[in-house]
PDB file of C-alpha atoms in Angstrom:
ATOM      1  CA  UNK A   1      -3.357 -12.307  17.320  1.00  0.00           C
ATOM      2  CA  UNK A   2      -3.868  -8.902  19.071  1.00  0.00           C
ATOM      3  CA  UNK A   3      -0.778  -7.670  17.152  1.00  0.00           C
ATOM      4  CA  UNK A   4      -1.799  -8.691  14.100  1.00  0.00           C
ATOM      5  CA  UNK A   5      -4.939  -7.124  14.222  1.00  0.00           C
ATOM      6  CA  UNK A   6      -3.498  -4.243  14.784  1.00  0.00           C
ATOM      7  CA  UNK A   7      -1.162  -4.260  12.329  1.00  0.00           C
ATOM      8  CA  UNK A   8      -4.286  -4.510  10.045  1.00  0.00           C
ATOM      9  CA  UNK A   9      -6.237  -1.817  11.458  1.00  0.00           C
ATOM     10  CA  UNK A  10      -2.654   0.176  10.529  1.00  0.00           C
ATOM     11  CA  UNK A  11      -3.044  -0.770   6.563  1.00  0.00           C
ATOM     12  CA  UNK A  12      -6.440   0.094   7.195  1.00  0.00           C
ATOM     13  CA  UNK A  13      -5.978   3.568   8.293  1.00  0.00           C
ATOM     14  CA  UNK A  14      -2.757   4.212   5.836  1.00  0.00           C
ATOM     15  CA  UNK A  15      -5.681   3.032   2.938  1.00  0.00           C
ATOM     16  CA  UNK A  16      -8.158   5.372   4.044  1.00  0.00           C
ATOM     17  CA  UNK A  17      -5.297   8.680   4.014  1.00  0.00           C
ATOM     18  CA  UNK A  18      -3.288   7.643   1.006  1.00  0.00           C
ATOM     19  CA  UNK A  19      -7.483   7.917  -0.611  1.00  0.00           C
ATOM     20  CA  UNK A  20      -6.754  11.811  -1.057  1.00  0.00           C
ATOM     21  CA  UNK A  21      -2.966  12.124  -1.995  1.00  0.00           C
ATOM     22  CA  UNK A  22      -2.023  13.865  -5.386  1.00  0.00           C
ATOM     23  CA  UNK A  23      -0.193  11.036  -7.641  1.00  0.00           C
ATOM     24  CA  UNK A  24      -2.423   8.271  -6.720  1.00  0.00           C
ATOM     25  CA  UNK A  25      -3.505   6.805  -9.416  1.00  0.00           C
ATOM     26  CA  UNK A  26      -5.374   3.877  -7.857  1.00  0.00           C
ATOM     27  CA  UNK A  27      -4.817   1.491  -5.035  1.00  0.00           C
ATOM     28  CA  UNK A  28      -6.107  -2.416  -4.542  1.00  0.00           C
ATOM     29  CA  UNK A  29      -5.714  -5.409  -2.023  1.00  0.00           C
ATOM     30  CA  UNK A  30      -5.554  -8.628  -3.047  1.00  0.00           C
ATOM     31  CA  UNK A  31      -6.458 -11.694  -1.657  1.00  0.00           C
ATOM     32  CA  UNK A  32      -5.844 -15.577  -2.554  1.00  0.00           C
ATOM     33  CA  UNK A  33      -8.100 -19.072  -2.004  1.00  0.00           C
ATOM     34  CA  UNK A  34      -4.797 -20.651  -1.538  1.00  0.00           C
ATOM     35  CA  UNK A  35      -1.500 -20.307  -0.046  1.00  0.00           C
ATOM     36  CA  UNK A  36      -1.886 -16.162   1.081  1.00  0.00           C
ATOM     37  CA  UNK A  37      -5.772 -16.133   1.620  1.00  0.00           C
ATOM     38  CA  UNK A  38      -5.186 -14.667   5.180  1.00  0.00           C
ATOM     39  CA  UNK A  39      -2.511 -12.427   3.889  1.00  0.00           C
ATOM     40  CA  UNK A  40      -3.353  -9.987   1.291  1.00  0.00           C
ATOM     41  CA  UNK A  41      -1.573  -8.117  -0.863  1.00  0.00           C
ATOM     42  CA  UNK A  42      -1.847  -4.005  -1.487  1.00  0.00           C
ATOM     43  CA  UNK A  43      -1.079  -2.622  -4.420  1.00  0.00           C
ATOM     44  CA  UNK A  44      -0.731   1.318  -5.258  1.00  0.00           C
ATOM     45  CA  UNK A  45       0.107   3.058  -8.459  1.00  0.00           C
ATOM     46  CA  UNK A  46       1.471   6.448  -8.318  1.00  0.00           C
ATOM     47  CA  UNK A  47       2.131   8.856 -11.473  1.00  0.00           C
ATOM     48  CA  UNK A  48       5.248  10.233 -10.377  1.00  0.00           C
ATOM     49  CA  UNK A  49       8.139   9.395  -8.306  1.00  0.00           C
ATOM     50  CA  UNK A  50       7.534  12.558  -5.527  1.00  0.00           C
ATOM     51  CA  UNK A  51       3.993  11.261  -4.874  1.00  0.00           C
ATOM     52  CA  UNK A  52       5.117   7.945  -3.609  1.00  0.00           C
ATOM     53  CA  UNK A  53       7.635   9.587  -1.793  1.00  0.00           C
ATOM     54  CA  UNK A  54       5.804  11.710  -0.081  1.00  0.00           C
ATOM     55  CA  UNK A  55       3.354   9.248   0.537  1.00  0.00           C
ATOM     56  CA  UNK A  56       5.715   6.453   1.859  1.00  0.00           C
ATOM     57  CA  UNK A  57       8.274   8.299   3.842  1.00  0.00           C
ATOM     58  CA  UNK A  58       6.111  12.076   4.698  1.00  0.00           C
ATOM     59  CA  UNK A  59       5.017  13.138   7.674  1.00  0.00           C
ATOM     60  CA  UNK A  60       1.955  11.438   7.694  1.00  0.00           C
ATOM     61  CA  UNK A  61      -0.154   7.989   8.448  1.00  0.00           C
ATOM     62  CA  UNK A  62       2.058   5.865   6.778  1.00  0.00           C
ATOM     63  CA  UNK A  63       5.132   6.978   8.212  1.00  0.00           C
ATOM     64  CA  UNK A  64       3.441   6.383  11.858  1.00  0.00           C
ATOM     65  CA  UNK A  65       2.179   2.905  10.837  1.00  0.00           C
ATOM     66  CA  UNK A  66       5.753   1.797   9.479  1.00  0.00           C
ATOM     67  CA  UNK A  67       7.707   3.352  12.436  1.00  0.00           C
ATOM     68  CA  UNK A  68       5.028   1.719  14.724  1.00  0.00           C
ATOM     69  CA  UNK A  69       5.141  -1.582  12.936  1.00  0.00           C
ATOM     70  CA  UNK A  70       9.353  -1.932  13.433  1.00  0.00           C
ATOM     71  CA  UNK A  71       8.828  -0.873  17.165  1.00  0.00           C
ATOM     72  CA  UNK A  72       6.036  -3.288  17.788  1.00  0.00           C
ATOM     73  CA  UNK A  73       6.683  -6.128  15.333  1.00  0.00           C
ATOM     74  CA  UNK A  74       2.882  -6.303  14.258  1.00  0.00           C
ATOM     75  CA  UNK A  75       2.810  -8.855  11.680  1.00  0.00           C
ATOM     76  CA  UNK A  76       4.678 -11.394  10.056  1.00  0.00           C
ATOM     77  CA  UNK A  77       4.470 -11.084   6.566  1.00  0.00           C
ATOM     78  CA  UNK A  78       4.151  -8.253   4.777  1.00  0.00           C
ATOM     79  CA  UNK A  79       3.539  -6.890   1.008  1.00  0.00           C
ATOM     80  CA  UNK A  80       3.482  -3.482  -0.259  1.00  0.00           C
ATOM     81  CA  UNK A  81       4.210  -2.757  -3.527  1.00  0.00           C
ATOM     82  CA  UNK A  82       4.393   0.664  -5.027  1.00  0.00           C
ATOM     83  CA  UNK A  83       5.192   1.219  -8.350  1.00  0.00           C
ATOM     84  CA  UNK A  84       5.283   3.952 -10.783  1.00  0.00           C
ATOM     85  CA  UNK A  85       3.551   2.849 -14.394  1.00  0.00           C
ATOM     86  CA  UNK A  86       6.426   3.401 -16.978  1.00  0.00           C
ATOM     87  CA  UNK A  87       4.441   2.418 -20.058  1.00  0.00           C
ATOM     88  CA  UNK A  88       0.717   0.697 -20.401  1.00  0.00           C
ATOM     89  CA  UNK A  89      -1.672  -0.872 -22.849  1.00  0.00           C
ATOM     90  CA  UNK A  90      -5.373  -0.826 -21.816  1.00  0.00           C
ATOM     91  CA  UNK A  91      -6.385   0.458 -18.498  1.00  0.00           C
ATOM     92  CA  UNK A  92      -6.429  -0.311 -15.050  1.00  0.00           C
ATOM     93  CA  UNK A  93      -9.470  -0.031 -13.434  1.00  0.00           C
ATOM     94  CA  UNK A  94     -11.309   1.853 -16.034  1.00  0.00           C
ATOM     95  CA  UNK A  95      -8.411   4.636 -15.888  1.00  0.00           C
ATOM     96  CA  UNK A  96      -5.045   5.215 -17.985  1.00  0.00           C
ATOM     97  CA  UNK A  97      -2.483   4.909 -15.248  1.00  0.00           C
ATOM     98  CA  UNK A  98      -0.214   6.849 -17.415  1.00  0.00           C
ATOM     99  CA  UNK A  99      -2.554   9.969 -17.112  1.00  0.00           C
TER     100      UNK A  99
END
């Protein structure tokens, strides 16, 4: 359990940096009653390709986390999807992603 909890105080941290990174449109967890309640799921929606990028593979929190995470084997499961909006209808969270 130790691992685990410190694979979550990881996302944590990675949350907390990615809060200030140019592109980032808007980032959420997810959790479920059933079937994934004890593992959520973190999206992120970036308006360009470099910002994720940079982001996901920069010199920076993530990077640490993710090189950390394959050394240590933190967790189990995993699910981090980044995705950059290609068209949209409506908004996301009060905000055009496509701005």
């Amino acid at each position: 359990m130790s691992r685990v909890m410190k694979f979550g105080q990881g996302v944590v941290a990675v949350r907390i940096a990615m809060t200030g990174m140019a592109g980032l449109h808007s980032q959420q967890t997810f959790g479920f009653d059933k079937g994934i309640a004890t593992d959520p799921v973190t999206v992120t929606f970036w308006k360009n390709d470099a910002a994720v990028r940079q982001f996901a593979y920069g010199p920076a929190v993530h990077k640490m986390q993710m090189d950390q995470f394959r050394a240590e084997d933190t967790a189990d499961r995993r699910s981090f999807t980044r995705l950059k909006v290609l068209s949209s209808e409506g908004s996301w969270y009060g905000g055009d992603p496509m701005r």
